[in-house]
């Protein structure tokens, strides 16, 4: 079924209007924005993530999982650097028995021959059942989902694996899962204080996670960054409209004293327009021998990775270092997400071994 709405008219719609196009039979068909998801949907996803994770511990469980979507194929269209997101999506597909194909180098895509983005997406969709994409343009995944849902008679779901500096919704899902798992015996995400640190202006993981934290009760957010890389106003307005308790500071060390979760990020200098990152002293925002003593005993430290100098590697052995577990969680959460989108999640419950 195709729709007469054109891209500029769709783009101008509010998120809630756009969401209507991203659903089929009242279920999410695409994952484009973090803001799509409510608390019930998140709770359900994390139940399935736990099921999958538990099954993966045994050979019989892993073999059973391989049958879940072995008739389906996915394409990974990743034309912006990626290691974790690409590999965790690819391995999530493989866990479910899916075969994958990929394009990673824009120079090897027909876009390099002048092909329109629209035509590339339509071509990819004709071979597979799911497209997972990462692209340097902020509205790339949104546009692909629009094309599929409004203009194609054979739409396949689109998952946004990172769209420019704007959104990284599946990172937010794995980040939330990591927090809820870490605090499962101490009240979960509700009531926790989350300290975001670093380049909050251009870090898409922080933007997506902040939005989803509004789905939980009594969460406090502290945003610690150099002034030049403070969180953009659109996101601050979003958080205020949701009555989120938000503090903005340049004082990382005092923020550390009360935080339950410390979410570190690197400087996103690939988005510099005139070398502006070079003018900022990022070192007051490092977790190192000087700042680690301020960290609470039962806090956790997260990082979407890759890391530069923000976290002293000596801290990796500390039980509060959660970033490697966080990366591994990405695979389970993404597998649960793919099973959900492809309508295979009920079978997961049937398969329990
Ligand atoms: C992040 C990204 O690509 O936005 N990495 C990731 O997906 N794990 C963070 C970053 O690149 O700094």
mmCIF file of C-alpha atoms and ligand atoms in Angstrom:
data_model
loop_
_atom_site.group_PDB
_atom_site.id
_atom_site.type_symbol
_atom_site.label_atom_id
_atom_site.label_comp_id
_atom_site.label_asym_id
_atom_site.label_seq_id
_atom_site.Cartn_x
_atom_site.Cartn_y
_atom_site.Cartn_z
ATOM 1 C CA UNK A 1 0.000 0.000 0.000
ATOM 2 C CA UNK A 2 1.426 3.389 -0.913
ATOM 3 C CA UNK A 3 0.594 6.758 0.511
ATOM 4 C CA UNK A 4 0.311 10.166 -1.153
ATOM 5 C CA UNK A 5 2.248 12.100 1.517
ATOM 6 C CA UNK A 6 5.633 13.373 0.290
ATOM 7 C CA UNK A 7 8.912 13.507 2.241
ATOM 8 C CA UNK A 8 8.905 17.268 3.103
ATOM 9 C CA UNK A 9 5.328 16.989 4.402
ATOM 10 C CA UNK A 10 6.216 13.895 6.450
ATOM 11 C CA UNK A 11 9.387 15.543 7.783
ATOM 12 C CA UNK A 12 7.367 18.536 8.971
ATOM 13 C CA UNK A 13 5.033 16.365 11.064
ATOM 14 C CA UNK A 14 5.327 15.994 14.829
ATOM 15 C CA UNK A 15 6.944 12.812 16.217
ATOM 16 C CA UNK A 16 3.584 11.452 17.290
ATOM 17 C CA UNK A 17 2.141 11.964 13.791
ATOM 18 C CA UNK A 18 5.215 10.335 12.236
ATOM 19 C CA UNK A 19 4.918 7.390 14.573
ATOM 20 C CA UNK A 20 1.667 6.388 12.919
ATOM 21 C CA UNK A 21 3.593 5.527 9.771
ATOM 22 C CA UNK A 22 6.106 3.403 11.697
ATOM 23 C CA UNK A 23 3.471 0.959 12.969
ATOM 24 C CA UNK A 24 1.747 -2.005 11.354
ATOM 25 C CA UNK A 25 -1.170 -3.779 13.016
ATOM 26 C CA UNK A 26 -0.630 -1.591 16.046
ATOM 27 C CA UNK A 27 2.922 -2.890 16.602
ATOM 28 C CA UNK A 28 6.176 -1.097 15.808
ATOM 29 C CA UNK A 29 7.390 -1.958 12.312
ATOM 30 C CA UNK A 30 10.495 0.286 12.377
ATOM 31 C CA UNK A 31 12.864 1.583 15.050
ATOM 32 C CA UNK A 32 13.857 5.147 14.197
ATOM 33 C CA UNK A 33 13.531 7.352 17.312
ATOM 34 C CA UNK A 34 14.076 6.540 20.978
ATOM 35 C CA UNK A 35 10.901 8.442 21.733
ATOM 36 C CA UNK A 36 8.818 5.683 20.106
ATOM 37 C CA UNK A 37 8.861 3.476 23.153
ATOM 38 C CA UNK A 38 6.802 3.492 26.320
ATOM 39 C CA UNK A 39 7.522 1.777 29.612
ATOM 40 C CA UNK A 40 5.413 -1.313 28.898
ATOM 41 C CA UNK A 41 7.137 -1.910 25.596
ATOM 42 C CA UNK A 42 10.555 -1.517 27.245
ATOM 43 C CA UNK A 43 9.656 -3.888 30.106
ATOM 44 C CA UNK A 44 8.534 -6.488 27.593
ATOM 45 C CA UNK A 45 11.704 -6.126 25.500
ATOM 46 C CA UNK A 46 13.861 -6.668 28.568
ATOM 47 C CA UNK A 47 11.906 -9.802 29.572
ATOM 48 C CA UNK A 48 12.635 -11.217 26.115
ATOM 49 C CA UNK A 49 16.259 -10.100 26.369
ATOM 50 C CA UNK A 50 16.596 -12.075 29.600
ATOM 51 C CA UNK A 51 14.957 -15.139 28.007
ATOM 52 C CA UNK A 52 17.360 -15.009 25.087
ATOM 53 C CA UNK A 53 20.357 -14.479 27.271
ATOM 54 C CA UNK A 54 19.439 -17.416 29.470
ATOM 55 C CA UNK A 55 18.857 -19.698 26.503
ATOM 56 C CA UNK A 56 22.229 -18.745 25.040
ATOM 57 C CA UNK A 57 23.995 -20.241 28.027
ATOM 58 C CA UNK A 58 23.389 -23.828 26.884
ATOM 59 C CA UNK A 59 24.095 -25.580 23.617
ATOM 60 C CA UNK A 60 20.500 -26.771 23.360
ATOM 61 C CA UNK A 61 19.290 -23.211 23.966
ATOM 62 C CA UNK A 62 21.603 -21.797 21.314
ATOM 63 C CA UNK A 63 20.487 -24.433 18.812
ATOM 64 C CA UNK A 64 16.855 -23.695 19.557
ATOM 65 C CA UNK A 65 17.453 -19.958 19.047
ATOM 66 C CA UNK A 66 18.946 -20.665 15.618
ATOM 67 C CA UNK A 67 15.547 -21.873 14.463
ATOM 68 C CA UNK A 68 13.798 -18.666 15.445
ATOM 69 C CA UNK A 69 14.327 -16.669 12.232
ATOM 70 C CA UNK A 70 16.467 -18.934 10.033
ATOM 71 C CA UNK A 71 14.128 -18.350 7.085
ATOM 72 C CA UNK A 72 14.787 -14.585 7.153
ATOM 73 C CA UNK A 73 17.657 -12.370 5.992
ATOM 74 C CA UNK A 74 18.937 -8.982 7.106
ATOM 75 C CA UNK A 75 21.048 -6.346 5.429
ATOM 76 C CA UNK A 76 23.430 -4.104 7.336
ATOM 77 C CA UNK A 77 23.915 -0.802 5.548
ATOM 78 C CA UNK A 78 26.612 0.906 7.619
ATOM 79 C CA UNK A 79 28.269 3.787 5.803
ATOM 80 C CA UNK A 80 29.663 5.495 8.913
ATOM 81 C CA UNK A 81 32.420 3.990 11.098
ATOM 82 C CA UNK A 82 31.198 1.293 13.473
ATOM 83 C CA UNK A 83 32.632 -1.735 15.223
ATOM 84 C CA UNK A 84 30.353 -2.591 18.158
ATOM 85 C CA UNK A 85 27.020 -1.628 16.677
ATOM 86 C CA UNK A 86 27.745 -3.398 13.401
ATOM 87 C CA UNK A 87 29.106 -6.547 15.024
ATOM 88 C CA UNK A 88 26.489 -6.757 17.744
ATOM 89 C CA UNK A 89 23.680 -6.417 15.191
ATOM 90 C CA UNK A 90 25.313 -8.953 12.905
ATOM 91 C CA UNK A 91 25.794 -11.420 15.748
ATOM 92 C CA UNK A 92 22.292 -10.755 17.036
ATOM 93 C CA UNK A 93 20.995 -11.796 13.592
ATOM 94 C CA UNK A 94 23.225 -14.866 13.620
ATOM 95 C CA UNK A 95 22.001 -15.868 17.088
ATOM 96 C CA UNK A 96 18.496 -16.036 15.622
ATOM 97 C CA UNK A 97 19.710 -18.079 12.638
ATOM 98 C CA UNK A 98 19.379 -15.199 10.151
ATOM 99 C CA UNK A 99 21.802 -14.691 7.298
ATOM 100 C CA UNK A 100 23.252 -11.238 6.795
ATOM 101 C CA UNK A 101 24.759 -9.194 4.004
ATOM 102 C CA UNK A 102 26.339 -5.791 4.331
ATOM 103 C CA UNK A 103 27.570 -2.611 2.695
ATOM 104 C CA UNK A 104 30.051 -0.733 4.846
ATOM 105 C CA UNK A 105 31.953 1.463 2.451
ATOM 106 C CA UNK A 106 30.050 4.276 0.729
ATOM 107 C CA UNK A 107 32.610 4.152 -2.085
ATOM 108 C CA UNK A 108 31.447 0.591 -2.833
ATOM 109 C CA UNK A 109 27.749 1.450 -2.817
ATOM 110 C CA UNK A 110 26.013 2.583 -6.008
ATOM 111 C CA UNK A 111 25.446 5.954 -4.302
ATOM 112 C CA UNK A 112 29.051 6.536 -5.438
ATOM 113 C CA UNK A 113 27.772 6.174 -9.041
ATOM 114 C CA UNK A 114 25.199 8.871 -8.366
ATOM 115 C CA UNK A 115 22.373 6.568 -7.330
ATOM 116 C CA UNK A 116 19.708 8.308 -5.252
ATOM 117 C CA UNK A 117 19.453 7.228 -1.620
ATOM 118 C CA UNK A 118 15.823 6.310 -2.356
ATOM 119 C CA UNK A 119 16.805 3.888 -5.106
ATOM 120 C CA UNK A 120 19.548 2.303 -2.987
ATOM 121 C CA UNK A 121 17.145 1.588 -0.125
ATOM 122 C CA UNK A 122 14.511 0.196 -2.465
ATOM 123 C CA UNK A 123 17.108 -2.073 -4.090
ATOM 124 C CA UNK A 124 18.383 -3.376 -0.753
ATOM 125 C CA UNK A 125 14.850 -4.021 0.449
ATOM 126 C CA UNK A 126 14.135 -6.259 -2.502
ATOM 127 C CA UNK A 127 16.647 -8.864 -1.279
ATOM 128 C CA UNK A 128 16.067 -8.991 2.462
ATOM 129 C CA UNK A 129 13.494 -8.951 5.269
ATOM 130 C CA UNK A 130 15.114 -6.260 7.424
ATOM 131 C CA UNK A 131 17.495 -3.323 6.892
ATOM 132 C CA UNK A 132 19.698 -2.110 9.728
ATOM 133 C CA UNK A 133 21.462 1.135 8.897
ATOM 134 C CA UNK A 134 23.965 3.687 10.122
ATOM 135 C CA UNK A 135 24.478 6.854 8.162
ATOM 136 C CA UNK A 136 26.135 10.258 8.754
ATOM 137 C CA UNK A 137 22.937 12.209 7.978
ATOM 138 C CA UNK A 138 20.593 12.939 10.857
ATOM 139 C CA UNK A 139 17.420 12.047 8.973
ATOM 140 C CA UNK A 140 18.711 9.046 6.974
ATOM 141 C CA UNK A 141 16.916 6.244 8.833
ATOM 142 C CA UNK A 142 13.774 8.307 9.091
ATOM 143 C CA UNK A 143 13.825 8.846 5.345
ATOM 144 C CA UNK A 144 14.413 5.152 4.640
ATOM 145 C CA UNK A 145 11.463 4.197 6.844
ATOM 146 C CA UNK A 146 9.319 6.838 5.162
ATOM 147 C CA UNK A 147 10.228 5.454 1.723
ATOM 148 C CA UNK A 148 9.463 1.909 2.767
ATOM 149 C CA UNK A 149 6.175 2.630 4.487
ATOM 150 C CA UNK A 150 4.760 5.345 2.253
ATOM 151 C CA UNK A 151 6.188 4.523 -1.145
ATOM 152 C CA UNK A 152 6.996 0.820 -1.407
ATOM 153 C CA UNK A 153 4.596 -2.024 -1.977
ATOM 154 C CA UNK A 154 7.048 -4.404 -0.269
ATOM 155 C CA UNK A 155 8.233 -2.566 2.808
ATOM 156 C CA UNK A 156 10.789 -4.145 5.143
ATOM 157 C CA UNK A 157 11.469 -2.838 8.656
ATOM 158 C CA UNK A 158 14.243 -0.279 9.100
ATOM 159 C CA UNK A 159 16.311 -0.167 12.279
ATOM 160 C CA UNK A 160 18.291 3.000 12.951
ATOM 161 C CA UNK A 161 21.798 2.004 14.060
ATOM 162 C CA UNK A 162 22.873 5.647 14.423
ATOM 163 C CA UNK A 163 21.802 8.684 12.399
ATOM 164 C CA UNK A 164 24.386 11.495 12.412
ATOM 165 C CA UNK A 165 24.579 13.410 15.715
ATOM 166 C CA UNK A 166 20.849 13.016 16.271
ATOM 167 C CA UNK A 167 19.658 9.581 17.376
ATOM 168 C CA UNK A 168 20.941 6.131 18.324
ATOM 169 C CA UNK A 169 17.818 4.445 19.674
ATOM 170 C CA UNK A 170 19.129 0.884 19.962
ATOM 171 C CA UNK A 171 22.115 2.084 22.001
ATOM 172 C CA UNK A 172 19.592 3.665 24.369
ATOM 173 C CA UNK A 173 17.798 0.319 24.634
ATOM 174 C CA UNK A 174 20.962 -1.552 25.575
ATOM 175 C CA UNK A 175 21.995 1.231 27.949
ATOM 176 C CA UNK A 176 18.650 1.057 29.748
ATOM 177 C CA UNK A 177 18.830 -2.711 29.902
ATOM 178 C CA UNK A 178 22.326 -2.461 31.394
ATOM 179 C CA UNK A 179 21.127 -0.071 34.102
ATOM 180 C CA UNK A 180 18.032 -2.100 34.927
ATOM 181 C CA UNK A 181 20.073 -5.319 35.095
ATOM 182 C CA UNK A 182 22.782 -3.750 37.272
ATOM 183 C CA UNK A 183 20.210 -2.462 39.747
ATOM 184 C CA UNK A 184 17.745 -5.331 39.516
ATOM 185 C CA UNK A 185 17.972 -5.982 43.266
ATOM 186 C CA UNK A 186 17.976 -2.319 44.244
ATOM 187 C CA UNK A 187 14.893 -0.851 42.630
ATOM 188 C CA UNK A 188 15.869 -0.857 38.953
ATOM 189 C CA UNK A 189 16.061 2.431 37.059
ATOM 190 C CA UNK A 190 13.405 4.256 39.104
ATOM 191 C CA UNK A 191 14.838 6.800 41.529
ATOM 192 C CA UNK A 192 18.380 6.658 40.166
ATOM 193 C CA UNK A 193 20.671 9.588 39.504
ATOM 194 C CA UNK A 194 22.366 9.498 36.110
ATOM 195 C CA UNK A 195 25.383 11.673 35.365
ATOM 196 C CA UNK A 196 26.105 12.249 31.669
ATOM 197 C CA UNK A 197 29.625 13.418 30.935
ATOM 198 C CA UNK A 198 31.403 14.802 27.895
ATOM 199 C CA UNK A 199 30.295 16.018 24.482
ATOM 200 C CA UNK A 200 26.566 16.193 25.173
ATOM 201 C CA UNK A 201 25.961 18.526 22.252
ATOM 202 C CA UNK A 202 26.822 16.016 19.544
ATOM 203 C CA UNK A 203 26.689 12.671 21.334
ATOM 204 C CA UNK A 204 23.652 10.894 19.904
ATOM 205 C CA UNK A 205 23.737 8.100 22.483
ATOM 206 C CA UNK A 206 23.096 10.595 25.287
ATOM 207 C CA UNK A 207 20.277 12.267 23.389
ATOM 208 C CA UNK A 208 18.500 8.958 22.840
ATOM 209 C CA UNK A 209 19.025 7.620 26.363
ATOM 210 C CA UNK A 210 17.851 10.858 28.040
ATOM 211 C CA UNK A 211 14.554 10.584 26.203
ATOM 212 C CA UNK A 212 13.921 7.053 27.425
ATOM 213 C CA UNK A 213 14.872 7.848 31.013
ATOM 214 C CA UNK A 214 11.731 9.996 31.145
ATOM 215 C CA UNK A 215 9.741 6.746 31.090
ATOM 216 C CA UNK A 216 10.936 5.929 34.632
ATOM 217 C CA UNK A 217 9.925 7.389 37.996
ATOM 218 C CA UNK A 218 11.920 9.952 39.976
ATOM 219 C CA UNK A 219 15.050 9.732 37.816
ATOM 220 C CA UNK A 220 17.494 12.637 38.158
ATOM 221 C CA UNK A 221 19.771 13.659 35.308
ATOM 222 C CA UNK A 222 22.957 15.695 35.666
ATOM 223 C CA UNK A 223 24.615 16.935 32.491
ATOM 224 C CA UNK A 224 28.336 17.648 32.944
ATOM 225 C CA UNK A 225 30.163 19.053 29.932
ATOM 226 C CA UNK A 226 32.447 21.856 28.828
ATOM 227 C CA UNK A 227 30.249 24.839 28.031
ATOM 228 C CA UNK A 228 30.987 24.559 24.298
ATOM 229 C CA UNK A 229 29.554 21.029 24.250
ATOM 230 C CA UNK A 230 26.497 21.475 26.434
ATOM 231 C CA UNK A 231 23.273 19.626 25.614
ATOM 232 C CA UNK A 232 21.241 21.257 22.821
ATOM 233 C CA UNK A 233 18.153 23.228 23.775
ATOM 234 C CA UNK A 234 15.719 21.027 21.881
ATOM 235 C CA UNK A 235 16.594 18.136 24.180
ATOM 236 C CA UNK A 236 16.513 20.276 27.328
ATOM 237 C CA UNK A 237 13.047 21.435 26.339
ATOM 238 C CA UNK A 238 11.958 17.844 25.757
ATOM 239 C CA UNK A 239 13.181 16.847 29.214
ATOM 240 C CA UNK A 240 11.573 19.842 30.906
ATOM 241 C CA UNK A 241 8.274 19.176 29.159
ATOM 242 C CA UNK A 242 8.392 15.691 30.721
ATOM 243 C CA UNK A 243 9.107 17.216 34.169
ATOM 244 C CA UNK A 244 12.518 15.605 34.353
ATOM 245 C CA UNK A 245 14.789 16.748 37.170
ATOM 246 C CA UNK A 246 17.786 18.079 35.178
ATOM 247 C CA UNK A 247 20.941 19.784 36.478
ATOM 248 C CA UNK A 248 23.499 21.339 34.142
ATOM 249 C CA UNK A 249 27.048 21.736 35.395
ATOM 250 C CA UNK A 250 30.678 22.044 34.418
ATOM 251 C CA UNK A 251 31.727 20.455 37.704
ATOM 252 C CA UNK A 252 32.175 16.773 36.913
ATOM 253 C CA UNK A 253 33.814 15.910 40.230
ATOM 254 C CA UNK A 254 30.956 17.060 42.430
ATOM 255 C CA UNK A 255 28.423 15.381 40.110
ATOM 256 C CA UNK A 256 30.276 12.111 40.730
ATOM 257 C CA UNK A 257 29.606 12.185 44.459
ATOM 258 C CA UNK A 258 25.904 11.411 44.189
ATOM 259 C CA UNK A 259 25.565 9.617 40.825
ATOM 260 C CA UNK A 260 24.358 5.995 40.667
ATOM 261 C CA UNK A 261 25.219 5.782 36.982
ATOM 262 C CA UNK A 262 28.088 7.663 35.364
ATOM 263 C CA UNK A 263 27.731 7.723 31.583
ATOM 264 C CA UNK A 264 31.033 8.805 30.006
ATOM 265 C CA UNK A 265 31.376 9.862 26.358
ATOM 266 C CA UNK A 266 34.192 10.894 24.036
ATOM 267 C CA UNK A 267 34.471 14.148 22.150
ATOM 268 C CA UNK A 268 32.623 13.834 18.810
ATOM 269 C CA UNK A 269 35.165 15.736 16.724
ATOM 270 C CA UNK A 270 34.065 14.118 13.460
ATOM 271 C CA UNK A 271 31.241 16.683 13.509
ATOM 272 C CA UNK A 272 33.591 19.699 13.873
ATOM 273 C CA UNK A 273 33.043 22.366 11.279
ATOM 274 C CA UNK A 274 36.171 24.409 12.041
ATOM 275 C CA UNK A 275 38.315 22.331 14.409
ATOM 276 C CA UNK A 276 36.375 23.607 17.459
ATOM 277 C CA UNK A 277 37.131 20.486 19.528
ATOM 278 C CA UNK A 278 40.780 21.487 19.591
ATOM 279 C CA UNK A 279 39.905 24.659 21.538
ATOM 280 C CA UNK A 280 38.317 22.819 24.454
ATOM 281 C CA UNK A 281 40.091 21.321 27.460
ATOM 282 C CA UNK A 282 38.321 18.013 27.927
ATOM 283 C CA UNK A 283 40.595 16.741 30.698
ATOM 284 C CA UNK A 284 38.456 18.000 33.646
ATOM 285 C CA UNK A 285 35.883 15.439 32.413
ATOM 286 C CA UNK A 286 38.134 12.403 32.683
ATOM 287 C CA UNK A 287 37.624 9.543 35.111
ATOM 288 C CA UNK A 288 41.157 9.098 36.401
ATOM 289 C CA UNK A 289 43.187 8.844 39.603
ATOM 290 C CA UNK A 290 42.074 12.360 40.514
ATOM 291 C CA UNK A 291 38.313 11.833 40.076
ATOM 292 C CA UNK A 292 37.784 8.081 40.793
ATOM 293 C CA UNK A 293 37.868 8.626 44.595
ATOM 294 C CA UNK A 294 34.680 10.756 44.265
ATOM 295 C CA UNK A 295 32.734 7.846 42.726
ATOM 296 C CA UNK A 296 30.158 6.147 44.968
ATOM 297 C CA UNK A 297 30.891 2.579 46.099
ATOM 298 C CA UNK A 298 27.767 1.138 44.460
ATOM 299 C CA UNK A 299 27.794 3.289 41.312
ATOM 300 C CA UNK A 300 28.276 1.889 37.825
ATOM 301 C CA UNK A 301 30.318 3.478 35.044
ATOM 302 C CA UNK A 302 29.091 3.154 31.480
ATOM 303 C CA UNK A 303 30.468 4.272 28.103
ATOM 304 C CA UNK A 304 28.985 3.588 24.652
ATOM 305 C CA UNK A 305 32.599 3.180 23.422
ATOM 306 C CA UNK A 306 34.890 3.807 21.637
ATOM 307 C CA UNK A 307 36.824 5.430 24.461
ATOM 308 C CA UNK A 308 39.727 7.770 24.137
ATOM 309 C CA UNK A 309 41.265 9.218 27.303
ATOM 310 C CA UNK A 310 37.973 9.689 29.229
ATOM 311 C CA UNK A 311 38.426 6.597 31.374
ATOM 312 C CA UNK A 312 41.778 5.488 32.720
ATOM 313 C CA UNK A 313 42.248 1.860 31.500
ATOM 314 C CA UNK A 314 43.361 0.936 35.033
ATOM 315 C CA UNK A 315 39.719 1.393 36.037
ATOM 316 C CA UNK A 316 38.655 -1.506 33.746
ATOM 317 C CA UNK A 317 39.313 -4.026 36.525
ATOM 318 C CA UNK A 318 37.108 -2.119 38.992
ATOM 319 C CA UNK A 319 33.768 -3.898 39.649
ATOM 320 C CA UNK A 320 32.027 -0.589 38.918
ATOM 321 C CA UNK A 321 33.286 -0.621 35.298
ATOM 322 C CA UNK A 322 30.262 -1.733 33.289
ATOM 323 C CA UNK A 323 31.202 -0.744 29.747
ATOM 324 C CA UNK A 324 32.313 -4.186 28.542
ATOM 325 C CA UNK A 325 29.157 -5.809 29.887
ATOM 326 C CA UNK A 326 27.198 -2.958 28.317
ATOM 327 C CA UNK A 327 28.696 -3.778 24.900
ATOM 328 C CA UNK A 328 27.829 -7.474 25.289
ATOM 329 C CA UNK A 329 24.295 -6.579 26.392
ATOM 330 C CA UNK A 330 23.924 -4.849 23.025
ATOM 331 C CA UNK A 331 23.876 -8.217 21.294
ATOM 332 C CA UNK A 332 21.119 -9.658 23.501
ATOM 333 C CA UNK A 333 18.959 -6.556 23.386
ATOM 334 C CA UNK A 334 19.301 -6.274 19.615
ATOM 335 C CA UNK A 335 18.460 -9.948 19.147
ATOM 336 C CA UNK A 336 15.336 -9.486 21.281
ATOM 337 C CA UNK A 337 14.465 -6.359 19.308
ATOM 338 C CA UNK A 338 14.856 -8.101 15.940
ATOM 339 C CA UNK A 339 12.758 -11.058 17.133
ATOM 340 C CA UNK A 340 10.100 -8.580 18.265
ATOM 341 C CA UNK A 341 10.033 -6.617 14.992
ATOM 342 C CA UNK A 342 9.937 -9.785 12.897
ATOM 343 C CA UNK A 343 7.112 -11.168 14.996
ATOM 344 C CA UNK A 344 9.090 -14.138 16.276
ATOM 345 C CA UNK A 345 9.056 -13.274 19.926
ATOM 346 C CA UNK A 346 6.106 -15.469 20.874
ATOM 347 C CA UNK A 347 8.046 -18.435 19.567
ATOM 348 C CA UNK A 348 10.848 -17.491 21.918
ATOM 349 C CA UNK A 349 8.586 -18.203 24.856
ATOM 350 C CA UNK A 350 7.532 -21.543 23.271
ATOM 351 C CA UNK A 351 11.170 -22.512 22.736
ATOM 352 C CA UNK A 352 12.261 -22.049 26.363
ATOM 353 C CA UNK A 353 14.534 -24.971 27.198
HETATM 354 C C1 LIG B 1 28.622 5.572 19.725
HETATM 355 C C2 LIG B 1 28.109 6.139 18.412
HETATM 356 O O1 LIG B 1 28.448 5.645 17.345
HETATM 357 O O2 LIG B 1 27.345 7.086 18.502
HETATM 358 N N1 LIG B 1 29.242 4.326 19.574
HETATM 359 C C3 LIG B 1 28.440 3.216 19.584
HETATM 360 O O3 LIG B 1 27.530 3.080 18.810
HETATM 361 N N2 LIG B 1 28.702 2.316 20.534
HETATM 362 C C4 LIG B 1 29.419 6.527 20.500
HETATM 363 C C5 LIG B 1 30.592 7.181 19.871
HETATM 364 O O4 LIG B 1 30.954 6.945 18.708
HETATM 365 O O5 LIG B 1 31.189 7.991 20.594
#
